[in-house]
Amino acid sequence: MTAYAEMSRQELLKEQELICQRFEKLRDQKLNLNMARGKPGKAQLDMVSEGLFNIFKTPRDYISDGIDCRNYGEMAGLPAARRLFAELLGCRMEQVFAAGNSSLQLMYDTISKAYTNGLLHSERPWCKEEHVKWLCPVPGYDRHFKITESFGFELVTVPMTENGPDMDAVEAAVRDPQVKGMWNVPKYSNPDGIVYSEETVRRIAALKPAAPDFLLMWDNAYCVHEFEGEFVPFPDILSECAKAGNPDMAFEFASTSKITLPGAGVACFACSQANMDHMKKLMSVQVISFDKMNQQRHVLFLKDKAHTLALMRRHAEILGPKFRCVTDALEKEITPLGIASWQRPKGGYFVSLNAMPGTARRTLDLCKAVGVTMTAAGATFPYGKDPQDSNIRIAPSLPPREELEIAVEVLCTCLRLSALEKILK
Ligand SMILES: Cc1ncc(COP(=O)(O)O)c(C=O)c1O
């Protein structure tokens, strides 16, 4: 295979003809495949369901540390659930608030509280601020961006590097007092699968923002989610911030959505003691207690970090081959053509591909025409606008292996077709 950049116009036209034929053949198959969202596949859901839903054997199992899980109480969650998350995140149990089924909801709620009531160090609620800006490492998670967009904040992009967000850019940006916060997915970032380096984490923890109530949103959604290799330890952001003199700057989030069941797991946030007191006061207005039966089910099922990591290795046995199917196919078919680049992540739920600038939207339209749904073009950027029209997020977890192979073939075909259209224009 020759790189497209080295082919003559005639060779490129010939190549286009061949790829068009392949495209037509795929379209004739009337496919209906989906690589759009990071959802676990059925085999993963089946793997946890049996144990999770048959866990209550006797009425004693409804009692945890003397607390009857069936009744109101313990707004901040079962101590056992808080202990479990503390062990996973490497923080202290008192710093954890175990809640309902969604960490995204907790993230929305934290920002919503800053907006309506203000945070611990706010001079006023953010709704009274003239203008709020928010740092968004790109590419990033579309639902994060949507939350801050929905409150009318100006989304300021920061480029991602292989070690995490460009820290020179972040340090410069936080000198602006209108910059009130920043999104982060520190381990296996969505979509790049990048793990923040220790140096990046230290620099983030030591930021000196002009805003006294700067909010570091630390979404540790993929903290134990290796699908290749051993568990990778990570620094505890809360103690890093405390050491750097920013004890109240970070709110960390996590959930069991991709450990047990998405939408039916347990989510938590973790923060300093002072933030916890502030949040509990605000929370007590809106909730009596979260679903402690589900928390108890998870405590009994997951037990501790060692058991949780063992379960994650079983997820990896299912997920690993799916990711390798995608990256191997890309390497074989696309690398020699020089029309796209991507990371080879070791965890998380995505492969982030950078197509030839100006071709991502067209590639995804072509995929759609063949019956393969992918995450919308631009979704990984604030306001859904990728200035380069290049980034494509691939989510290989949901389709069974056989379907995945066809979906990747479609993607490769459409990448080639759109690149050829662009070059030959
Ligand atoms: C980075 C990140 N955070 C949060 C979520 C959603 O988490 P939850 O199910 O706990 O709301 C996802 C889901 O894809 C995600 O990728």
GROMACS .gro file of C-alpha atoms and ligand atoms in nm:
model
  441
    1MET     CA    1   0.000   0.000   0.000
    2THR     CA    2   0.124   0.348  -0.086
    3ALA     CA    3   0.051   0.661   0.115
    4TYR     CA    4  -0.206   0.878  -0.062
    5ALA     CA    5   0.034   1.173  -0.047
    6GLU     CA    6   0.276   0.981  -0.267
    7MET     CA    7   0.026   0.867  -0.531
    8SER     CA    8  -0.019   1.031  -0.870
    9ARG     CA    9  -0.359   1.175  -0.960
   10GLN     CA   10  -0.420   0.882  -1.190
   11GLU     CA   11  -0.342   0.631  -0.917
   12LEU     CA   12  -0.570   0.818  -0.679
   13LEU     CA   13  -0.856   0.809  -0.930
   14LYS     CA   14  -0.808   0.435  -0.972
   15GLU     CA   15  -0.804   0.392  -0.594
   16GLN     CA   16  -1.124   0.598  -0.570
   17GLU     CA   17  -1.297   0.373  -0.817
   18LEU     CA   18  -1.203   0.062  -0.616
   19ILE     CA   19  -1.307   0.210  -0.284
   20CYS     CA   20  -1.637   0.328  -0.432
   21GLN     CA   21  -1.710  -0.028  -0.541
   22ARG     CA   22  -1.630  -0.156  -0.193
   23PHE     CA   23  -1.856   0.114  -0.047
   24GLU     CA   24  -2.145   0.010  -0.271
   25LYS     CA   25  -2.103  -0.355  -0.171
   26LEU     CA   26  -2.115  -0.264   0.196
   27ARG     CA   27  -2.423  -0.048   0.138
   28ASP     CA   28  -2.600  -0.341  -0.028
   29GLN     CA   29  -2.569  -0.536   0.297
   30LYS     CA   30  -2.823  -0.299   0.462
   31LEU     CA   31  -2.629  -0.292   0.789
   32ASN     CA   32  -2.757  -0.152   1.115
   33LEU     CA   33  -2.456  -0.121   1.349
   34ASN     CA   34  -2.374   0.120   1.627
   35MET     CA   35  -2.038   0.242   1.756
   36ALA     CA   36  -2.175   0.568   1.892
   37ARG     CA   37  -2.173   0.550   2.270
   38GLY     CA   38  -1.954   0.390   2.532
   39LYS     CA   39  -2.195   0.126   2.649
   40PRO     CA   40  -2.087  -0.214   2.783
   41GLY     CA   41  -2.187  -0.508   2.564
   42LYS     CA   42  -2.448  -0.766   2.662
   43ALA     CA   43  -2.184  -1.021   2.767
   44GLN     CA   44  -2.055  -0.770   3.025
   45LEU     CA   45  -2.403  -0.697   3.157
   46ASP     CA   46  -2.482  -1.069   3.182
   47MET     CA   47  -2.154  -1.129   3.364
   48VAL     CA   48  -2.248  -0.904   3.657
   49SER     CA   49  -2.627  -0.943   3.667
   50GLU     CA   50  -2.645  -1.290   3.817
   51GLY     CA   51  -2.425  -1.204   4.115
   52LEU     CA   52  -2.564  -0.857   4.166
   53PHE     CA   53  -2.932  -0.946   4.166
   54ASN     CA   54  -2.910  -1.264   4.373
   55ILE     CA   55  -2.695  -1.111   4.641
   56PHE     CA   56  -2.957  -1.073   4.916
   57LYS     CA   57  -2.983  -1.416   5.077
   58THR     CA   58  -3.125  -1.341   5.422
   59PRO     CA   59  -3.287  -1.037   5.590
   60ARG     CA   60  -2.951  -0.981   5.763
   61ASP     CA   61  -2.815  -0.873   5.427
   62TYR     CA   62  -3.034  -0.562   5.442
   63ILE     CA   63  -2.836  -0.443   5.743
   64SER     CA   64  -2.501  -0.270   5.697
   65ASP     CA   65  -2.296  -0.150   5.996
   66GLY     CA   66  -2.621  -0.170   6.197
   67ILE     CA   67  -2.805   0.048   5.944
   68ASP     CA   68  -3.126  -0.085   5.789
   69CYS     CA   69  -3.074  -0.014   5.420
   70ARG     CA   70  -3.446  -0.035   5.355
   71ASN     CA   71  -3.526   0.278   5.550
   72TYR     CA   72  -3.456   0.651   5.527
   73GLY     CA   73  -3.128   0.779   5.666
   74GLU     CA   74  -2.756   0.816   5.595
   75MET     CA   75  -2.793   1.091   5.333
   76ALA     CA   76  -2.420   1.074   5.247
   77GLY     CA   77  -2.452   0.703   5.178
   78LEU     CA   78  -2.382   0.378   5.359
   79PRO     CA   79  -2.048   0.394   5.540
   80ALA     CA   80  -1.959   0.065   5.367
   81ALA     CA   81  -2.027   0.217   5.023
   82ARG     CA   82  -1.825   0.525   5.115
   83ARG     CA   83  -1.539   0.300   5.235
   84LEU     CA   84  -1.545   0.106   4.909
   85PHE     CA   85  -1.523   0.419   4.693
   86ALA     CA   86  -1.257   0.566   4.924
   87GLU     CA   87  -1.045   0.257   4.872
   88LEU     CA   88  -1.093   0.271   4.494
   89LEU     CA   89  -1.013   0.643   4.474
   90GLY     CA   90  -0.737   0.644   4.735
   91CYS     CA   91  -0.902   0.903   4.958
   92ARG     CA   92  -1.061   0.894   5.303
   93MET     CA   93  -1.408   0.755   5.368
   94GLU     CA   94  -1.528   1.082   5.529
   95GLN     CA   95  -1.447   1.260   5.202
   96VAL     CA   96  -1.688   1.041   5.003
   97PHE     CA   97  -2.058   1.101   4.944
   98ALA     CA   98  -2.218   0.786   4.797
   99ALA     CA   99  -2.536   0.873   4.611
  100GLY     CA  100  -2.762   0.746   4.335
  101ASN     CA  101  -2.712   0.590   3.996
  102SER     CA  102  -2.529   0.861   3.799
  103SER     CA  103  -2.208   1.056   3.848
  104LEU     CA  104  -2.306   1.284   3.560
  105GLN     CA  105  -2.608   1.392   3.761
  106LEU     CA  106  -2.383   1.468   4.060
  107MET     CA  107  -2.158   1.676   3.833
  108TYR     CA  108  -2.456   1.870   3.702
  109ASP     CA  109  -2.581   1.915   4.056
  110THR     CA  110  -2.248   2.048   4.184
  111ILE     CA  111  -2.236   2.312   3.912
  112SER     CA  112  -2.604   2.386   3.959
  113LYS     CA  113  -2.542   2.449   4.330
  114ALA     CA  114  -2.252   2.679   4.247
  115TYR     CA  115  -2.491   2.862   4.015
  116THR     CA  116  -2.783   2.897   4.256
  117ASN     CA  117  -2.608   2.910   4.595
  118GLY     CA  118  -2.237   2.948   4.536
  119LEU     CA  119  -1.953   2.726   4.652
  120LEU     CA  120  -1.769   2.744   4.983
  121HIS     CA  121  -1.539   3.029   4.873
  122SER     CA  122  -1.777   3.209   4.635
  123GLU     CA  123  -1.829   3.581   4.677
  124ARG     CA  124  -2.175   3.536   4.522
  125PRO     CA  125  -2.374   3.260   4.346
  126TRP     CA  126  -2.251   3.220   3.990
  127CYS     CA  127  -2.589   3.328   3.851
  128LYS     CA  128  -2.498   3.674   3.984
  129GLU     CA  129  -2.163   3.679   3.803
  130GLU     CA  130  -2.149   3.892   3.492
  131HIS     CA  131  -1.972   3.624   3.289
  132VAL     CA  132  -1.841   3.276   3.366
  133LYS     CA  133  -1.579   3.098   3.158
  134TRP     CA  134  -1.497   2.729   3.174
  135LEU     CA  135  -1.189   2.535   3.063
  136CYS     CA  136  -1.255   2.238   2.838
  137PRO     CA  137  -0.963   2.014   2.740
  138VAL     CA  138  -1.026   1.900   2.382
  139PRO     CA  139  -1.113   1.657   2.252
  140GLY     CA  140  -1.334   1.582   2.551
  141TYR     CA  141  -1.664   1.439   2.673
  142ASP     CA  142  -1.966   1.592   2.502
  143ARG     CA  143  -2.192   1.559   2.806
  144HIS     CA  144  -1.947   1.756   3.021
  145PHE     CA  145  -1.945   2.037   2.768
  146LYS     CA  146  -2.324   2.034   2.746
  147ILE     CA  147  -2.359   2.081   3.123
  148THR     CA  148  -2.147   2.395   3.135
  149GLU     CA  149  -2.298   2.521   2.809
  150SER     CA  150  -2.647   2.480   2.957
  151PHE     CA  151  -2.560   2.728   3.235
  152GLY     CA  152  -2.453   2.983   2.976
  153PHE     CA  153  -2.081   2.963   3.055
  154GLU     CA  154  -1.832   3.047   2.781
  155LEU     CA  155  -1.646   2.730   2.696
  156VAL     CA  156  -1.273   2.788   2.651
  157THR     CA  157  -1.082   2.508   2.481
  158VAL     CA  158  -0.744   2.381   2.603
  159PRO     CA  159  -0.553   2.134   2.386
  160MET     CA  160  -0.484   1.787   2.520
  161THR     CA  161  -0.129   1.657   2.503
  162GLU     CA  162  -0.019   1.299   2.558
  163ASN     CA  163   0.031   1.388   2.928
  164GLY     CA  164  -0.306   1.558   2.981
  165PRO     CA  165  -0.420   1.917   2.924
  166ASP     CA  166  -0.159   2.167   2.802
  167MET     CA  167  -0.064   2.303   3.144
  168ASP     CA  168   0.102   2.621   3.018
  169ALA     CA  169  -0.233   2.712   2.860
  170VAL     CA  170  -0.425   2.617   3.176
  171GLU     CA  171  -0.195   2.813   3.408
  172ALA     CA  172  -0.227   3.119   3.185
  173ALA     CA  173  -0.606   3.087   3.155
  174VAL     CA  174  -0.679   3.066   3.529
  175ARG     CA  175  -0.527   3.412   3.582
  176ASP     CA  176  -0.860   3.538   3.448
  177PRO     CA  177  -1.104   3.567   3.743
  178GLN     CA  178  -1.395   3.488   3.513
  179VAL     CA  179  -1.252   3.137   3.463
  180LYS     CA  180  -1.441   2.943   3.729
  181GLY     CA  181  -1.355   2.584   3.658
  182MET     CA  182  -1.228   2.306   3.440
  183TRP     CA  183  -1.336   1.961   3.324
  184ASN     CA  184  -1.098   1.669   3.370
  185VAL     CA  185  -1.106   1.298   3.301
  186PRO     CA  186  -0.765   1.218   3.451
  187LYS     CA  187  -0.745   0.849   3.368
  188TYR     CA  188  -0.828   0.710   3.023
  189SER     CA  189  -0.975   1.040   2.915
  190ASN     CA  190  -1.286   1.039   2.701
  191PRO     CA  191  -1.217   1.011   2.410
  192ASP     CA  192  -0.833   1.001   2.384
  193GLY     CA  193  -0.771   0.739   2.653
  194ILE     CA  194  -0.490   0.957   2.789
  195VAL     CA  195  -0.371   0.915   3.149
  196TYR     CA  196  -0.264   1.244   3.305
  197SER     CA  197   0.103   1.230   3.404
  198GLU     CA  198   0.198   1.281   3.770
  199GLU     CA  199   0.357   1.611   3.672
  200THR     CA  200   0.030   1.727   3.513
  201VAL     CA  201  -0.171   1.627   3.821
  202ARG     CA  202   0.076   1.811   4.046
  203ARG     CA  203   0.060   2.124   3.833
  204ILE     CA  204  -0.320   2.113   3.830
  205ALA     CA  205  -0.335   2.069   4.208
  206ALA     CA  206  -0.098   2.365   4.250
  207LEU     CA  207  -0.290   2.603   4.020
  208LYS     CA  208  -0.329   2.955   4.152
  209PRO     CA  209  -0.660   3.061   3.998
  210ALA     CA  210  -0.770   3.421   4.029
  211ALA     CA  211  -1.126   3.303   4.106
  212PRO     CA  212  -1.140   3.213   4.479
  213ASP     CA  213  -1.410   2.954   4.403
  214PHE     CA  214  -1.238   2.787   4.105
  215LEU     CA  215  -1.393   2.439   4.071
  216LEU     CA  216  -1.177   2.152   3.953
  217MET     CA  217  -1.415   1.890   3.815
  218TRP     CA  218  -1.223   1.562   3.844
  219ASP     CA  219  -1.427   1.295   3.670
  220ASN     CA  220  -1.250   0.970   3.753
  221ALA     CA  221  -1.501   0.769   3.551
  222TYR     CA  222  -1.237   0.520   3.431
  223CYS     CA  223  -1.026   0.489   3.748
  224VAL     CA  224  -1.010   0.106   3.746
  225HIS     CA  225  -1.096   0.046   3.381
  226GLU     CA  226  -0.787  -0.113   3.225
  227PHE     CA  227  -0.863  -0.349   2.937
  228GLU     CA  228  -0.495  -0.417   2.874
  229GLY     CA  229  -0.219  -0.469   3.129
  230GLU     CA  230  -0.215  -0.428   3.504
  231PHE     CA  231  -0.408  -0.173   3.710
  232VAL     CA  232  -0.237   0.165   3.681
  233PRO     CA  233  -0.225   0.351   4.016
  234PHE     CA  234  -0.309   0.721   4.017
  235PRO     CA  235  -0.251   1.007   4.260
  236ASP     CA  236  -0.529   1.113   4.497
  237ILE     CA  237  -0.630   1.456   4.372
  238LEU     CA  238  -0.778   1.559   4.708
  239SER     CA  239  -0.454   1.514   4.899
  240GLU     CA  240  -0.252   1.663   4.610
  241CYS     CA  241  -0.471   1.976   4.625
  242ALA     CA  242  -0.446   1.989   5.005
  243LYS     CA  243  -0.066   1.959   4.989
  244ALA     CA  244  -0.052   2.243   4.735
  245GLY     CA  245  -0.263   2.475   4.953
  246ASN     CA  246  -0.587   2.426   4.754
  247PRO     CA  247  -0.778   2.192   4.987
  248ASP     CA  248  -1.124   2.293   4.863
  249MET     CA  249  -1.057   2.325   4.490
  250ALA     CA  250  -1.144   1.973   4.369
  251PHE     CA  251  -1.459   1.768   4.346
  252GLU     CA  252  -1.391   1.414   4.232
  253PHE     CA  253  -1.656   1.192   4.075
  254ALA     CA  254  -1.682   0.821   4.003
  255SER     CA  255  -1.942   0.551   3.957
  256THR     CA  256  -1.985   0.181   3.906
  257SER     CA  257  -2.159   0.242   3.571
  258LYS     CA  258  -1.886   0.052   3.386
  259ILE     CA  259  -1.801  -0.179   3.673
  260THR     CA  260  -2.153  -0.318   3.719
  261LEU     CA  261  -2.447  -0.166   3.529
  262PRO     CA  262  -2.467   0.174   3.358
  263GLY     CA  263  -2.769   0.363   3.483
  264ALA     CA  264  -2.821   0.110   3.763
  265GLY     CA  265  -2.493   0.141   3.951
  266VAL     CA  266  -2.381   0.365   4.236
  267ALA     CA  267  -2.216   0.704   4.192
  268CYS     CA  268  -2.020   0.918   4.434
  269PHE     CA  269  -1.841   1.245   4.476
  270ALA     CA  270  -1.541   1.306   4.698
  271CYS     CA  271  -1.421   1.640   4.833
  272SER     CA  272  -1.262   1.812   5.133
  273GLN     CA  273  -1.433   1.798   5.471
  274ALA     CA  274  -1.526   2.168   5.446
  275ASN     CA  275  -1.682   2.114   5.103
  276MET     CA  276  -1.862   1.807   5.235
  277ASP     CA  277  -2.022   2.011   5.515
  278HIS     CA  278  -2.127   2.279   5.265
  279MET     CA  279  -2.270   2.024   5.021
  280LYS     CA  280  -2.451   1.822   5.287
  281LYS     CA  281  -2.633   2.135   5.398
  282LEU     CA  282  -2.747   2.204   5.041
  283MET     CA  283  -2.823   1.838   4.968
  284SER     CA  284  -3.042   1.798   5.275
  285VAL     CA  285  -3.297   2.027   5.108
  286GLN     CA  286  -3.334   1.803   4.807
  287VAL     CA  287  -3.303   1.446   4.932
  288ILE     CA  288  -3.365   1.237   5.244
  289SER     CA  289  -3.144   0.952   5.135
  290PHE     CA  290  -3.031   0.785   4.815
  291ASP     CA  291  -3.093   0.421   4.721
  292LYS     CA  292  -2.908   0.239   4.997
  293MET     CA  293  -3.041  -0.100   4.884
  294ASN     CA  294  -2.849  -0.058   4.562
  295GLN     CA  295  -2.547   0.065   4.753
  296GLN     CA  296  -2.563  -0.244   4.976
  297ARG     CA  297  -2.604  -0.473   4.674
  298HIS     CA  298  -2.286  -0.320   4.532
  299VAL     CA  299  -2.096  -0.341   4.861
  300LEU     CA  300  -2.178  -0.710   4.896
  301PHE     CA  301  -2.100  -0.781   4.530
  302LEU     CA  302  -1.782  -0.578   4.484
  303LYS     CA  303  -1.654  -0.621   4.842
  304ASP     CA  304  -1.330  -0.424   4.814
  305LYS     CA  305  -1.069  -0.294   4.569
  306ALA     CA  306  -0.907  -0.636   4.515
  307HIS     CA  307  -1.241  -0.797   4.423
  308THR     CA  308  -1.335  -0.499   4.206
  309LEU     CA  309  -1.006  -0.521   4.016
  310ALA     CA  310  -1.062  -0.894   3.966
  311LEU     CA  311  -1.401  -0.815   3.811
  312MET     CA  312  -1.242  -0.547   3.593
  313ARG     CA  313  -1.000  -0.810   3.460
  314ARG     CA  314  -1.303  -1.015   3.351
  315HIS     CA  315  -1.445  -0.708   3.176
  316ALA     CA  316  -1.104  -0.668   3.012
  317GLU     CA  317  -1.124  -1.021   2.872
  318ILE     CA  318  -1.436  -0.914   2.684
  319LEU     CA  319  -1.333  -0.557   2.600
  320GLY     CA  320  -0.967  -0.607   2.512
  321PRO     CA  321  -1.028  -0.812   2.196
  322LYS     CA  322  -1.288  -0.559   2.077
  323PHE     CA  323  -1.044  -0.269   2.110
  324ARG     CA  324  -0.768  -0.469   1.944
  325CYS     CA  325  -1.006  -0.554   1.659
  326VAL     CA  326  -1.049  -0.181   1.595
  327THR     CA  327  -0.690  -0.067   1.637
  328ASP     CA  328  -0.544  -0.365   1.448
  329ALA     CA  329  -0.774  -0.301   1.152
  330LEU     CA  330  -0.689   0.069   1.151
  331GLU     CA  331  -0.319  -0.007   1.171
  332LYS     CA  332  -0.337  -0.255   0.887
  333GLU     CA  333  -0.554  -0.053   0.654
  334ILE     CA  334  -0.513   0.314   0.740
  335THR     CA  335  -0.160   0.356   0.878
  336PRO     CA  336   0.015   0.288   0.544
  337LEU     CA  337  -0.211   0.544   0.371
  338GLY     CA  338  -0.113   0.823   0.610
  339ILE     CA  339  -0.466   0.966   0.628
  340ALA     CA  340  -0.540   0.940   1.003
  341SER     CA  341  -0.378   0.899   1.342
  342TRP     CA  342  -0.501   0.766   1.677
  343GLN     CA  343  -0.385   0.661   2.023
  344ARG     CA  344  -0.370   0.298   2.132
  345PRO     CA  345  -0.544   0.328   2.472
  346LYS     CA  346  -0.498   0.069   2.748
  347GLY     CA  347  -0.823   0.149   2.926
  348GLY     CA  348  -1.144   0.345   2.916
  349TYR     CA  349  -1.413   0.307   2.653
  350PHE     CA  350  -1.297   0.488   2.339
  351VAL     CA  351  -1.053   0.513   2.054
  352SER     CA  352  -1.007   0.871   1.938
  353LEU     CA  353  -0.914   0.902   1.573
  354ASN     CA  354  -0.794   1.213   1.394
  355ALA     CA  355  -0.890   1.193   1.030
  356MET     CA  356  -0.744   1.412   0.755
  357PRO     CA  357  -0.858   1.766   0.846
  358GLY     CA  358  -1.185   1.855   0.680
  359THR     CA  359  -1.305   1.495   0.643
  360ALA     CA  360  -1.454   1.381   0.976
  361ARG     CA  361  -1.810   1.497   0.906
  362ARG     CA  362  -1.807   1.350   0.555
  363THR     CA  363  -1.664   1.019   0.683
  364LEU     CA  364  -1.940   0.988   0.941
  365ASP     CA  365  -2.209   1.080   0.687
  366LEU     CA  366  -2.077   0.804   0.463
  367CYS     CA  367  -2.077   0.557   0.757
  368LYS     CA  368  -2.438   0.651   0.829
  369ALA     CA  369  -2.531   0.592   0.465
  370VAL     CA  370  -2.398   0.236   0.499
  371GLY     CA  371  -2.587   0.179   0.826
  372VAL     CA  372  -2.309   0.238   1.081
  373THR     CA  373  -2.387   0.497   1.348
  374MET     CA  374  -2.093   0.668   1.513
  375THR     CA  375  -2.065   0.956   1.760
  376ALA     CA  376  -2.160   1.274   1.570
  377ALA     CA  377  -1.879   1.475   1.415
  378GLY     CA  378  -1.772   1.763   1.637
  379ALA     CA  379  -1.924   1.603   1.950
  380THR     CA  380  -1.587   1.593   2.125
  381PHE     CA  381  -1.559   1.974   2.107
  382PRO     CA  382  -1.750   2.251   2.286
  383TYR     CA  383  -2.066   2.358   2.101
  384GLY     CA  384  -2.023   2.048   1.880
  385LYS     CA  385  -1.774   2.234   1.661
  386ASP     CA  386  -1.444   2.073   1.576
  387PRO     CA  387  -1.248   2.356   1.411
  388GLN     CA  388  -1.041   2.105   1.215
  389ASP     CA  389  -1.334   1.874   1.133
  390SER     CA  390  -1.099   1.589   1.213
  391ASN     CA  391  -1.179   1.406   1.538
  392ILE     CA  392  -1.385   1.087   1.534
  393ARG     CA  393  -1.474   0.902   1.854
  394ILE     CA  394  -1.498   0.526   1.817
  395ALA     CA  395  -1.682   0.328   2.084
  396PRO     CA  396  -1.607  -0.041   2.027
  397SER     CA  397  -1.764  -0.182   2.345
  398LEU     CA  398  -2.127  -0.242   2.248
  399PRO     CA  399  -2.130  -0.444   1.923
  400PRO     CA  400  -2.050  -0.814   1.934
  401ARG     CA  401  -1.713  -0.900   1.777
  402GLU     CA  402  -1.855  -1.014   1.438
  403GLU     CA  403  -2.048  -0.687   1.398
  404LEU     CA  404  -1.750  -0.485   1.508
  405GLU     CA  405  -1.536  -0.630   1.233
  406ILE     CA  406  -1.785  -0.515   0.968
  407ALA     CA  407  -1.832  -0.176   1.136
  408VAL     CA  408  -1.455  -0.116   1.129
  409GLU     CA  409  -1.439  -0.219   0.767
  410VAL     CA  410  -1.709   0.038   0.695
  411LEU     CA  411  -1.518   0.304   0.889
  412CYS     CA  412  -1.192   0.234   0.705
  413THR     CA  413  -1.371   0.242   0.369
  414CYS     CA  414  -1.539   0.574   0.451
  415LEU     CA  415  -1.214   0.724   0.581
  416ARG     CA  416  -1.047   0.637   0.253
  417LEU     CA  417  -1.334   0.762   0.043
  418SER     CA  418  -1.359   1.098   0.217
  419ALA     CA  419  -0.981   1.145   0.208
  420LEU     CA  420  -0.978   1.072  -0.166
  421GLU     CA  421  -1.265   1.314  -0.228
  422LYS     CA  422  -1.074   1.581  -0.038
  423ILE     CA  423  -0.743   1.526  -0.218
  424LEU     CA  424  -0.899   1.502  -0.562
  425LYS     CA  425  -1.126   1.805  -0.522
  426LIG     C1  426  -1.604   1.056   3.130
  426LIG     C2  427  -1.740   1.009   3.167
  426LIG     N1  428  -1.797   1.053   3.280
  426LIG     C3  429  -1.920   1.013   3.317
  426LIG     C4  430  -1.993   0.925   3.240
  426LIG     C5  431  -2.129   0.886   3.285
  426LIG     O1  432  -2.123   0.836   3.414
  426LIG     P1  433  -2.251   0.795   3.498
  426LIG     O2  434  -2.313   0.675   3.434
  426LIG     O3  435  -2.198   0.767   3.635
  426LIG     O4  436  -2.346   0.912   3.498
  426LIG     C6  437  -1.938   0.876   3.121
  426LIG     C7  438  -2.015   0.785   3.036
  426LIG     O5  439  -1.979   0.754   2.925
  426LIG     C8  440  -1.808   0.920   3.084
  426LIG     O6  441  -1.750   0.878   2.971
   0.00000   0.00000   0.00000
